[in-house]
Structure formats: structure tokens, C-alpha cells
Amino acid sequence: MGLYRMNIAVVSHDAGSSEILCALIRKYFEHASWHIFAIPQSPMGDICKRYNLPFTPIDDPQKQLPSIKPDMLLFGTGWQDKIERPYVTYCKKHTIPTVAFLDHWSNYRERFGFPDVGWKDNLGDFTAVSDGKALSLAQSFNLPNPIALPNFHLRDMINQARQKELHPNNNLLFLSEPTDVVALRTYGDKNYWGFTQYSALEDILKNFDQFECAALTIRLHPSDNGSGYKKILKSYPHIRVQINEATVFDLSDQLLNAKMIIGFDTMALYIAALLERPVLSYLPSKNREFLLPLPRERQVRTLSKIPSELLSPSPLHIDDFGMDFALFLKTIYVKELNV
């Protein structure tokens, strides 16, 4: 490749992979010419604005991409809007290598349209992952050419959080997820997994004494307005509860200050474990597998008898995982030459 400065197109929407992509761009901003495409009022658009990363609004890739002549396309994946797909289609048609970035450890094939006919057309030529478990999952699903890259966003978040001053509140923090919406959208059944965020909240309230906490804090997922919880809470007037919006309350502050943290398999639960907070991944049905790379004892199906040791922190550390940027570019470049 010599001294050639590569043109790299980037397109993304959902927050998870957008954070990983933007952290990568910031880390290696001077090493390539970056061309970001995003919807202005979207998670990716907001992240770009936060870090002063210039981007072009989503439009017709057949008009946008020829003008920049990209050497490769890096694209985000998720379950919300699929704005990346026309860009992927264009690049595949014009033999421009594509790299799909996966966050989390869930719905790897579903992000690309599985089980719909032709879902494999939406895959990247390469699949970028950020930890050993994700790499194993990508390989087990036969996703194309899995490659390991560091998650600079996660590393930055952990390092910044560790420098914060603590203000413990003695609360149980429930990290809400719109489980019913995802199940309905993916499988056509709100109760596909045998539980929803609402039935899980009922379980938490019924077993609240187990946690030895003074009150309950519900941190809403950005796509949840919280209205479904209020009816349930009326039946438990003796438990102090506050409902917080994710856009208003800083995540790391809430993770650091809670006495105990419970959720399904949100990335925030993994972040809490890396911050050495007491966490529980709670899936009250065998219809859904545990996905987070947490110690097995932190993964529970019932809240009726929680061992006291689970109320204490379980140290977890980020592995030194992934190749550097030069090797990443070379891997894609050499592989494409040999195709």
C-alpha cells in the first residue's frame, strides 16, 4: 500500500456499532481520509456531533460514493433502521470491500435480515468484532472473515468512569430494555422469549427484599417512554421507585453509584461488571440464552434465592484484544487482492 492514504467510507445508525466506529475514527483520524454518512437526527449523527466528526447526510449512495471513490466501506449493524444496506449493495456491486461492525453478542444474523430469503446479501465481506466471545459467535454463525479490532469506545468509557467521584445511593438499578418490541419485530410475538421487561419488573418487585437496597431506579432504554411500568408500580406502593430517562442521566454515574445492578443482556450490564460493580444478568426463561461474557454465577433464571455473595462486586477486566489499524487495513487489502 506504500504511503497511499486510503479513502474509507463509513455508514451507521444504531448507537452500539456507531460508538465503536466513531471511537476507531477518532483514534486513527490522521491515518486515512474518512467519509461518514449518517442521518442527522440519529444515534450516529448525535455521536458525530459530540466529537465534532464531520458527516454527510444519508442520500443515494449511487450519487455519493462515486465522488469519493472509497477503498472500503465500514458499516454499523443493529435492529433499528437499515440505512446501511444500499451502501453495502453499491459497494458489493462495484467490488469495494465492506466490513460489518458488530457490537454486543446478540442477534448477529438477525441484523442482516435472517431468516428472510437473501439475508446473506446484506453481510459484509469482513465481520469486525471486539472480544473473544464475539469472535467465537461470529465464527459459529459462519459470518464472513471475522477480524478482531479493539473497542476503543469501551476502553475510553471505563477509563473515564474510574476517575469519577462516587456518590453511592444504596439503590437497585434496573437497566430496562424494550424486550417486547424486539421480540415482536424479530419473531412476531411480544412474548417470544417467555418474558418481557414488564414481567421481569414484577419479578424484581416481588423479590425486592433479596437485594438489600433502599429503593429501585429504572433506567429506561432510549426507545422506551416508561408508560408500561407505571401501572405495575401501583401495586407496590411500599417500594420507592424512580424512573430515569437515558438521555437525561449519565450511564456511568448511575452504574457507579447504584448498590446493585440488574438487567437482561444489555451492554451497560457488561460495562458495570468492568467497573467492578455487583451485577446480575436476569433471563427468567430458558427460551433465551445468556450472551454477556459474565461469570456464570452472575447469570440467573430466578430471583427467589439470591446468594449473598452475588451482592458483592465480581472483578472483570478488558482483555488486550484486537489488531492495530495498519494490520487491519493490510488484512482487508491483501485478502481482496487474492479473491
mmCIF file of C-alpha atoms in Angstrom:
data_model
loop_
_atom_site.group_PDB
_atom_site.id
_atom_site.type_symbol
_atom_site.label_atom_id
_atom_site.label_comp_id
_atom_site.label_asym_id
_atom_site.label_seq_id
_atom_site.Cartn_x
_atom_site.Cartn_y
_atom_site.Cartn_z
ATOM 1 C CA MET A 1 0.000 0.000 0.000
ATOM 2 C CA GLY A 2 3.017 2.292 0.407
ATOM 3 C CA LEU A 3 2.220 5.841 1.519
ATOM 4 C CA TYR A 4 -1.208 5.839 -0.129
ATOM 5 C CA ARG A 5 -3.800 7.455 2.136
ATOM 6 C CA MET A 6 -6.891 5.294 1.991
ATOM 7 C CA ASN A 7 -10.388 6.648 1.392
ATOM 8 C CA ILE A 8 -12.683 4.985 3.920
ATOM 9 C CA ALA A 9 -16.459 5.378 3.748
ATOM 10 C CA VAL A 10 -18.414 4.824 6.980
ATOM 11 C CA VAL A 11 -22.181 4.458 7.367
ATOM 12 C CA SER A 12 -24.075 3.621 10.553
ATOM 13 C CA HIS A 13 -27.247 4.286 12.524
ATOM 14 C CA ASP A 14 -27.652 2.343 15.795
ATOM 15 C CA ALA A 15 -25.747 3.524 18.864
ATOM 16 C CA GLY A 16 -23.736 0.386 19.676
ATOM 17 C CA SER A 17 -21.740 -0.045 16.494
ATOM 18 C CA SER A 18 -21.755 3.739 15.886
ATOM 19 C CA GLU A 19 -19.876 4.316 19.157
ATOM 20 C CA ILE A 20 -17.293 1.677 18.192
ATOM 21 C CA LEU A 21 -16.860 3.150 14.703
ATOM 22 C CA CYS A 22 -16.553 6.753 15.895
ATOM 23 C CA ALA A 23 -14.004 5.798 18.563
ATOM 24 C CA LEU A 24 -11.976 3.997 15.870
ATOM 25 C CA ILE A 25 -12.182 7.039 13.570
ATOM 26 C CA ARG A 26 -11.071 9.372 16.364
ATOM 27 C CA LYS A 27 -8.168 7.084 17.230
ATOM 28 C CA TYR A 28 -6.924 6.887 13.633
ATOM 29 C CA PHE A 29 -8.301 10.147 12.223
ATOM 30 C CA GLU A 30 -4.942 11.162 10.712
ATOM 31 C CA HIS A 31 -4.258 7.738 9.214
ATOM 32 C CA ALA A 32 -6.923 7.812 6.474
ATOM 33 C CA SER A 33 -9.422 10.045 4.686
ATOM 34 C CA TRP A 34 -12.761 9.401 6.375
ATOM 35 C CA HIS A 35 -16.171 9.971 4.769
ATOM 36 C CA ILE A 36 -19.037 9.423 7.214
ATOM 37 C CA PHE A 37 -22.684 9.077 6.136
ATOM 38 C CA ALA A 38 -25.421 9.356 8.769
ATOM 39 C CA ILE A 39 -28.931 10.619 9.437
ATOM 40 C CA PRO A 40 -28.531 13.954 11.296
ATOM 41 C CA GLN A 41 -31.170 13.102 13.939
ATOM 42 C CA SER A 42 -29.926 9.592 14.713
ATOM 43 C CA PRO A 43 -27.611 7.946 17.254
ATOM 44 C CA MET A 44 -24.729 8.057 14.739
ATOM 45 C CA GLY A 45 -25.468 11.686 13.862
ATOM 46 C CA ASP A 46 -25.526 12.646 17.542
ATOM 47 C CA ILE A 47 -22.242 10.831 18.268
ATOM 48 C CA CYS A 48 -20.542 12.561 15.325
ATOM 49 C CA LYS A 49 -21.741 15.947 16.629
ATOM 50 C CA ARG A 50 -20.498 15.094 20.138
ATOM 51 C CA TYR A 51 -16.978 14.508 18.820
ATOM 52 C CA ASN A 52 -17.042 17.134 16.031
ATOM 53 C CA LEU A 53 -16.714 14.470 13.346
ATOM 54 C CA PRO A 54 -17.974 15.849 10.014
ATOM 55 C CA PHE A 55 -20.567 13.727 8.221
ATOM 56 C CA THR A 56 -22.740 13.816 5.120
ATOM 57 C CA PRO A 57 -26.497 13.192 5.433
ATOM 58 C CA ILE A 58 -27.745 9.861 4.098
ATOM 59 C CA ASP A 59 -28.835 10.064 0.465
ATOM 60 C CA ASP A 60 -28.441 7.966 -2.679
ATOM 61 C CA PRO A 61 -25.148 6.036 -2.439
ATOM 62 C CA GLN A 62 -25.049 5.736 -6.227
ATOM 63 C CA LYS A 63 -24.527 9.505 -6.287
ATOM 64 C CA GLN A 64 -22.492 9.885 -3.095
ATOM 65 C CA LEU A 65 -19.937 7.075 -3.302
ATOM 66 C CA PRO A 66 -18.559 7.577 -6.865
ATOM 67 C CA SER A 67 -17.429 11.091 -5.938
ATOM 68 C CA ILE A 68 -15.191 9.870 -3.092
ATOM 69 C CA LYS A 69 -14.036 6.596 -4.689
ATOM 70 C CA PRO A 70 -13.798 4.677 -1.390
ATOM 71 C CA ASP A 71 -11.217 1.940 -0.931
ATOM 72 C CA MET A 72 -13.511 0.239 1.577
ATOM 73 C CA LEU A 73 -16.796 0.664 3.469
ATOM 74 C CA LEU A 74 -17.115 0.220 7.227
ATOM 75 C CA PHE A 75 -20.733 -0.126 8.306
ATOM 76 C CA GLY A 76 -22.673 -0.460 11.538
ATOM 77 C CA THR A 77 -25.256 -3.105 12.307
ATOM 78 C CA GLY A 78 -28.316 -3.057 14.540
ATOM 79 C CA TRP A 79 -32.032 -3.752 14.731
ATOM 80 C CA GLN A 80 -33.412 -0.259 14.125
ATOM 81 C CA ASP A 81 -33.111 1.484 10.728
ATOM 82 C CA LYS A 82 -31.275 -0.357 7.932
ATOM 83 C CA ILE A 83 -29.843 2.730 6.244
ATOM 84 C CA GLU A 84 -26.535 0.913 5.686
ATOM 85 C CA ARG A 85 -27.883 -1.624 3.217
ATOM 86 C CA PRO A 86 -27.986 0.490 -0.006
ATOM 87 C CA TYR A 87 -24.356 1.481 0.655
ATOM 88 C CA VAL A 88 -23.359 -2.155 1.160
ATOM 89 C CA THR A 89 -25.215 -3.167 -2.018
ATOM 90 C CA TYR A 90 -23.451 -0.476 -4.051
ATOM 91 C CA CYS A 91 -20.011 -1.440 -2.749
ATOM 92 C CA LYS A 92 -20.530 -5.140 -3.392
ATOM 93 C CA LYS A 93 -21.684 -4.377 -6.926
ATOM 94 C CA HIS A 94 -18.528 -2.333 -7.518
ATOM 95 C CA THR A 95 -16.143 -4.755 -5.708
ATOM 96 C CA ILE A 96 -15.378 -2.318 -2.891
ATOM 97 C CA PRO A 97 -14.599 -4.349 0.260
ATOM 98 C CA THR A 98 -17.128 -3.988 3.091
ATOM 99 C CA VAL A 99 -16.649 -4.528 6.835
ATOM 100 C CA ALA A 100 -19.639 -5.080 9.136
ATOM 101 C CA PHE A 101 -19.080 -3.919 12.725
ATOM 102 C CA LEU A 102 -20.826 -5.941 15.418
ATOM 103 C CA ASP A 103 -21.421 -4.674 18.930
ATOM 104 C CA HIS A 104 -22.813 -6.763 21.776
ATOM 105 C CA TRP A 105 -23.326 -10.534 21.456
ATOM 106 C CA SER A 106 -26.931 -10.796 20.276
ATOM 107 C CA ASN A 107 -28.883 -11.251 17.050
ATOM 108 C CA TYR A 108 -25.776 -11.473 14.878
ATOM 109 C CA ARG A 109 -27.577 -12.955 11.883
ATOM 110 C CA GLU A 110 -30.834 -11.089 12.501
ATOM 111 C CA ARG A 111 -29.030 -7.755 11.994
ATOM 112 C CA PHE A 112 -28.553 -8.757 8.368
ATOM 113 C CA GLY A 113 -32.157 -9.862 7.824
ATOM 114 C CA PHE A 114 -32.094 -13.534 8.863
ATOM 115 C CA PRO A 115 -34.266 -15.579 8.403
ATOM 116 C CA ASP A 116 -35.555 -13.691 5.331
ATOM 117 C CA VAL A 117 -34.613 -15.002 1.897
ATOM 118 C CA GLY A 118 -31.460 -13.312 0.615
ATOM 119 C CA TRP A 119 -30.287 -12.113 4.050
ATOM 120 C CA LYS A 120 -26.706 -13.122 3.261
ATOM 121 C CA ASP A 121 -26.598 -10.412 0.588
ATOM 122 C CA ASN A 122 -26.544 -7.888 3.440
ATOM 123 C CA LEU A 123 -23.419 -9.336 5.061
ATOM 124 C CA GLY A 124 -20.069 -7.589 4.858
ATOM 125 C CA ASP A 125 -17.057 -9.138 3.158
ATOM 126 C CA PHE A 126 -15.496 -8.983 6.633
ATOM 127 C CA THR A 127 -17.001 -9.024 10.125
ATOM 128 C CA ALA A 128 -15.330 -6.887 12.807
ATOM 129 C CA VAL A 129 -15.708 -7.927 16.455
ATOM 130 C CA SER A 130 -14.194 -6.627 19.685
ATOM 131 C CA ASP A 131 -13.740 -9.550 22.096
ATOM 132 C CA GLY A 132 -13.143 -13.278 22.229
ATOM 133 C CA LYS A 133 -16.752 -14.299 22.810
ATOM 134 C CA ALA A 134 -17.941 -12.169 19.869
ATOM 135 C CA LEU A 135 -15.275 -13.742 17.676
ATOM 136 C CA SER A 136 -16.429 -17.257 18.638
ATOM 137 C CA LEU A 137 -20.055 -16.345 17.938
ATOM 138 C CA ALA A 138 -19.230 -14.839 14.529
ATOM 139 C CA GLN A 139 -17.299 -17.977 13.622
ATOM 140 C CA SER A 140 -20.092 -20.271 14.844
ATOM 141 C CA PHE A 141 -22.592 -18.461 12.573
ATOM 142 C CA ASN A 142 -20.158 -18.626 9.640
ATOM 143 C CA LEU A 143 -20.167 -14.855 9.229
ATOM 144 C CA PRO A 144 -17.633 -13.793 6.571
ATOM 145 C CA ASN A 145 -13.976 -13.354 7.530
ATOM 146 C CA PRO A 146 -14.215 -12.411 11.238
ATOM 147 C CA ILE A 147 -11.487 -9.965 12.288
ATOM 148 C CA ALA A 148 -10.571 -8.678 15.739
ATOM 149 C CA LEU A 149 -10.411 -4.944 16.489
ATOM 150 C CA PRO A 150 -10.109 -3.182 19.862
ATOM 151 C CA ASN A 151 -13.213 -1.498 21.273
ATOM 152 C CA PHE A 152 -11.729 1.946 21.929
ATOM 153 C CA HIS A 153 -15.118 3.317 22.959
ATOM 154 C CA LEU A 154 -15.406 0.796 25.786
ATOM 155 C CA ARG A 155 -11.816 1.368 26.910
ATOM 156 C CA ASP A 156 -12.305 5.143 26.965
ATOM 157 C CA MET A 157 -15.590 4.830 28.862
ATOM 158 C CA ILE A 158 -14.081 2.588 31.554
ATOM 159 C CA ASN A 159 -11.008 4.808 31.993
ATOM 160 C CA GLN A 160 -13.124 7.977 32.278
ATOM 161 C CA ALA A 161 -15.603 6.397 34.679
ATOM 162 C CA ARG A 162 -12.845 5.236 37.028
ATOM 163 C CA GLN A 163 -11.790 8.847 37.516
ATOM 164 C CA LYS A 164 -15.227 9.986 38.723
ATOM 165 C CA GLU A 165 -16.139 10.822 42.290
ATOM 166 C CA LEU A 166 -18.637 8.368 43.791
ATOM 167 C CA HIS A 167 -21.989 9.316 45.334
ATOM 168 C CA PRO A 168 -23.495 5.979 46.487
ATOM 169 C CA ASN A 169 -27.310 5.929 46.625
ATOM 170 C CA ASN A 170 -27.983 2.423 48.001
ATOM 171 C CA ASN A 171 -30.446 1.732 45.138
ATOM 172 C CA LEU A 172 -31.067 -1.271 42.915
ATOM 173 C CA LEU A 173 -30.649 -0.138 39.300
ATOM 174 C CA PHE A 174 -32.778 -1.941 36.692
ATOM 175 C CA LEU A 175 -31.425 -1.470 33.161
ATOM 176 C CA SER A 176 -34.591 -1.642 31.100
ATOM 177 C CA GLU A 177 -34.675 -2.962 27.530
ATOM 178 C CA PRO A 178 -37.676 -2.991 25.124
ATOM 179 C CA THR A 179 -37.708 -6.792 25.041
ATOM 180 C CA ASP A 180 -41.313 -6.988 23.847
ATOM 181 C CA VAL A 181 -40.643 -4.648 20.905
ATOM 182 C CA VAL A 182 -37.561 -6.588 19.778
ATOM 183 C CA ALA A 183 -39.383 -9.936 20.083
ATOM 184 C CA LEU A 184 -42.379 -8.628 18.136
ATOM 185 C CA ARG A 185 -40.233 -7.116 15.402
ATOM 186 C CA THR A 186 -37.957 -10.139 15.066
ATOM 187 C CA TYR A 187 -40.329 -13.055 15.710
ATOM 188 C CA GLY A 188 -43.850 -11.597 15.501
ATOM 189 C CA ASP A 189 -44.581 -12.353 19.168
ATOM 190 C CA LYS A 190 -44.087 -9.927 22.085
ATOM 191 C CA ASN A 191 -43.706 -12.841 24.487
ATOM 192 C CA TYR A 192 -41.464 -14.950 22.233
ATOM 193 C CA TRP A 193 -38.832 -15.402 24.959
ATOM 194 C CA GLY A 194 -41.383 -16.172 27.663
ATOM 195 C CA PHE A 195 -40.967 -12.826 29.429
ATOM 196 C CA THR A 196 -40.978 -9.085 28.785
ATOM 197 C CA GLN A 197 -39.432 -6.119 30.579
ATOM 198 C CA TYR A 198 -42.768 -5.751 32.397
ATOM 199 C CA SER A 199 -42.966 -9.304 33.731
ATOM 200 C CA ALA A 200 -39.301 -9.006 34.761
ATOM 201 C CA LEU A 201 -40.071 -5.811 36.688
ATOM 202 C CA GLU A 202 -42.849 -7.680 38.530
ATOM 203 C CA ASP A 203 -40.294 -10.360 39.494
ATOM 204 C CA ILE A 204 -37.860 -7.718 40.741
ATOM 205 C CA LEU A 205 -40.552 -6.019 42.829
ATOM 206 C CA LYS A 206 -41.799 -9.318 44.299
ATOM 207 C CA ASN A 207 -38.261 -10.231 45.361
ATOM 208 C CA PHE A 208 -37.043 -6.750 46.204
ATOM 209 C CA ASP A 209 -36.019 -7.620 49.779
ATOM 210 C CA GLN A 210 -33.436 -10.054 48.390
ATOM 211 C CA PHE A 211 -31.328 -7.161 47.113
ATOM 212 C CA GLU A 212 -30.990 -5.340 50.462
ATOM 213 C CA CYS A 213 -31.474 -1.990 48.692
ATOM 214 C CA ALA A 214 -33.266 1.150 49.845
ATOM 215 C CA ALA A 215 -35.069 1.911 46.564
ATOM 216 C CA LEU A 216 -35.387 0.936 42.910
ATOM 217 C CA THR A 217 -34.189 3.018 39.962
ATOM 218 C CA ILE A 218 -35.431 2.096 36.484
ATOM 219 C CA ARG A 219 -33.160 3.387 33.738
ATOM 220 C CA LEU A 220 -35.250 3.481 30.578
ATOM 221 C CA HIS A 221 -33.888 2.342 27.255
ATOM 222 C CA PRO A 222 -33.716 5.330 24.836
ATOM 223 C CA SER A 223 -36.608 3.864 22.805
ATOM 224 C CA ASP A 224 -38.876 3.340 25.863
ATOM 225 C CA ASN A 225 -41.124 6.049 27.327
ATOM 226 C CA GLY A 226 -41.751 4.164 30.586
ATOM 227 C CA SER A 227 -45.559 4.286 30.448
ATOM 228 C CA GLY A 228 -45.860 0.485 30.695
ATOM 229 C CA TYR A 229 -44.132 0.395 34.090
ATOM 230 C CA LYS A 230 -46.363 2.835 35.952
ATOM 231 C CA LYS A 231 -49.381 0.524 36.132
ATOM 232 C CA ILE A 232 -47.245 -2.263 37.635
ATOM 233 C CA LEU A 233 -45.675 0.064 40.197
ATOM 234 C CA LYS A 234 -49.078 0.993 41.630
ATOM 235 C CA SER A 235 -49.278 -2.494 43.170
ATOM 236 C CA TYR A 236 -46.038 -1.927 45.122
ATOM 237 C CA PRO A 237 -46.520 1.421 46.915
ATOM 238 C CA HIS A 238 -44.165 0.405 49.738
ATOM 239 C CA ILE A 239 -41.138 0.347 47.378
ATOM 240 C CA ARG A 240 -39.614 3.702 46.485
ATOM 241 C CA VAL A 241 -39.106 3.849 42.723
ATOM 242 C CA GLN A 242 -37.774 6.452 40.331
ATOM 243 C CA ILE A 243 -37.859 6.199 36.535
ATOM 244 C CA ASN A 244 -34.948 7.838 34.727
ATOM 245 C CA GLU A 245 -34.560 8.608 31.030
ATOM 246 C CA ALA A 246 -31.279 7.518 29.461
ATOM 247 C CA THR A 247 -30.890 10.843 27.654
ATOM 248 C CA VAL A 248 -31.017 12.770 30.948
ATOM 249 C CA PHE A 249 -28.968 10.629 33.337
ATOM 250 C CA ASP A 250 -25.321 9.742 32.700
ATOM 251 C CA LEU A 251 -24.897 5.961 32.408
ATOM 252 C CA SER A 252 -21.539 5.637 34.138
ATOM 253 C CA ASP A 253 -22.729 7.823 37.049
ATOM 254 C CA GLN A 254 -25.713 5.550 37.573
ATOM 255 C CA LEU A 255 -23.637 2.374 37.317
ATOM 256 C CA LEU A 256 -21.003 3.638 39.746
ATOM 257 C CA ASN A 257 -23.440 4.882 42.372
ATOM 258 C CA ALA A 258 -26.000 2.050 42.473
ATOM 259 C CA LYS A 259 -25.639 -0.590 45.171
ATOM 260 C CA MET A 260 -26.668 -3.377 42.785
ATOM 261 C CA ILE A 261 -27.405 -3.541 39.036
ATOM 262 C CA ILE A 262 -29.760 -5.926 37.237
ATOM 263 C CA GLY A 263 -30.664 -6.273 33.569
ATOM 264 C CA PHE A 264 -31.132 -8.778 30.761
ATOM 265 C CA ASP A 265 -28.124 -8.686 28.450
ATOM 266 C CA THR A 266 -27.619 -5.001 27.785
ATOM 267 C CA MET A 267 -24.083 -3.769 27.094
ATOM 268 C CA ALA A 268 -24.476 -1.460 30.087
ATOM 269 C CA LEU A 269 -24.524 -4.516 32.372
ATOM 270 C CA TYR A 270 -21.167 -5.627 30.972
ATOM 271 C CA ILE A 271 -19.785 -2.103 31.458
ATOM 272 C CA ALA A 272 -20.957 -2.224 35.085
ATOM 273 C CA ALA A 273 -19.107 -5.503 35.604
ATOM 274 C CA LEU A 274 -15.938 -3.974 34.117
ATOM 275 C CA LEU A 275 -16.351 -1.144 36.640
ATOM 276 C CA GLU A 276 -16.360 -3.857 39.330
ATOM 277 C CA ARG A 277 -19.980 -3.285 40.334
ATOM 278 C CA PRO A 278 -22.304 -6.060 41.620
ATOM 279 C CA VAL A 279 -24.342 -7.185 38.609
ATOM 280 C CA LEU A 280 -26.952 -9.803 37.707
ATOM 281 C CA SER A 281 -27.921 -10.834 34.197
ATOM 282 C CA TYR A 282 -31.523 -11.965 34.662
ATOM 283 C CA LEU A 283 -33.320 -14.020 31.998
ATOM 284 C CA PRO A 284 -36.412 -15.620 33.579
ATOM 285 C CA SER A 285 -36.906 -18.156 30.788
ATOM 286 C CA LYS A 286 -34.819 -20.861 29.155
ATOM 287 C CA ASN A 287 -36.130 -19.629 25.796
ATOM 288 C CA ARG A 288 -33.275 -17.127 25.715
ATOM 289 C CA GLU A 289 -29.580 -17.817 26.175
ATOM 290 C CA PHE A 290 -27.220 -15.754 28.294
ATOM 291 C CA LEU A 291 -24.978 -13.759 25.987
ATOM 292 C CA LEU A 292 -22.861 -11.433 28.097
ATOM 293 C CA PRO A 293 -19.316 -12.609 28.892
ATOM 294 C CA LEU A 294 -20.008 -12.585 32.636
ATOM 295 C CA PRO A 295 -19.147 -15.186 35.294
ATOM 296 C CA ARG A 296 -21.735 -17.956 35.187
ATOM 297 C CA GLU A 297 -22.901 -17.355 38.757
ATOM 298 C CA ARG A 298 -23.928 -13.827 37.677
ATOM 299 C CA GLN A 299 -26.431 -15.297 35.191
ATOM 300 C CA VAL A 300 -29.691 -16.227 36.914
ATOM 301 C CA ARG A 301 -33.117 -17.550 35.899
ATOM 302 C CA THR A 302 -34.881 -16.814 39.189
ATOM 303 C CA LEU A 303 -34.712 -14.105 41.850
ATOM 304 C CA SER A 304 -36.280 -16.111 44.677
ATOM 305 C CA LYS A 305 -32.984 -17.108 46.324
ATOM 306 C CA ILE A 306 -30.041 -14.839 45.519
ATOM 307 C CA PRO A 307 -26.800 -15.937 47.272
ATOM 308 C CA SER A 308 -25.384 -13.132 49.417
ATOM 309 C CA GLU A 309 -22.028 -13.233 47.610
ATOM 310 C CA LEU A 310 -23.762 -12.009 44.431
ATOM 311 C CA LEU A 311 -24.495 -8.724 46.193
ATOM 312 C CA SER A 312 -20.747 -8.033 46.143
ATOM 313 C CA PRO A 313 -18.628 -6.993 43.121
ATOM 314 C CA SER A 314 -17.125 -9.562 40.778
ATOM 315 C CA PRO A 315 -13.907 -8.235 39.197
ATOM 316 C CA LEU A 316 -13.883 -8.338 35.402
ATOM 317 C CA HIS A 317 -11.229 -6.886 33.100
ATOM 318 C CA ILE A 318 -10.980 -5.896 29.436
ATOM 319 C CA ASP A 319 -8.695 -8.250 27.531
ATOM 320 C CA ASP A 320 -5.958 -6.829 25.332
ATOM 321 C CA PHE A 321 -7.824 -7.862 22.196
ATOM 322 C CA GLY A 322 -7.598 -6.966 18.533
ATOM 323 C CA MET A 323 -5.162 -5.961 15.794
ATOM 324 C CA ASP A 324 -3.797 -2.488 15.156
ATOM 325 C CA PHE A 325 -5.133 -0.292 12.360
ATOM 326 C CA ALA A 326 -2.275 -0.880 9.917
ATOM 327 C CA LEU A 327 -2.711 -4.643 10.155
ATOM 328 C CA PHE A 328 -6.484 -4.219 9.811
ATOM 329 C CA LEU A 329 -6.073 -2.294 6.541
ATOM 330 C CA LYS A 330 -3.466 -4.725 5.276
ATOM 331 C CA THR A 331 -5.669 -7.732 6.118
ATOM 332 C CA ILE A 332 -8.540 -6.369 4.037
ATOM 333 C CA TYR A 333 -6.292 -5.138 1.219
ATOM 334 C CA VAL A 334 -4.357 -8.407 0.843
ATOM 335 C CA LYS A 335 -7.488 -10.540 1.153
ATOM 336 C CA GLU A 336 -9.223 -8.550 -1.604
ATOM 337 C CA LEU A 337 -6.215 -8.890 -3.900
ATOM 338 C CA ASN A 338 -6.383 -12.667 -3.507
ATOM 339 C CA VAL A 339 -10.132 -13.016 -4.091
#
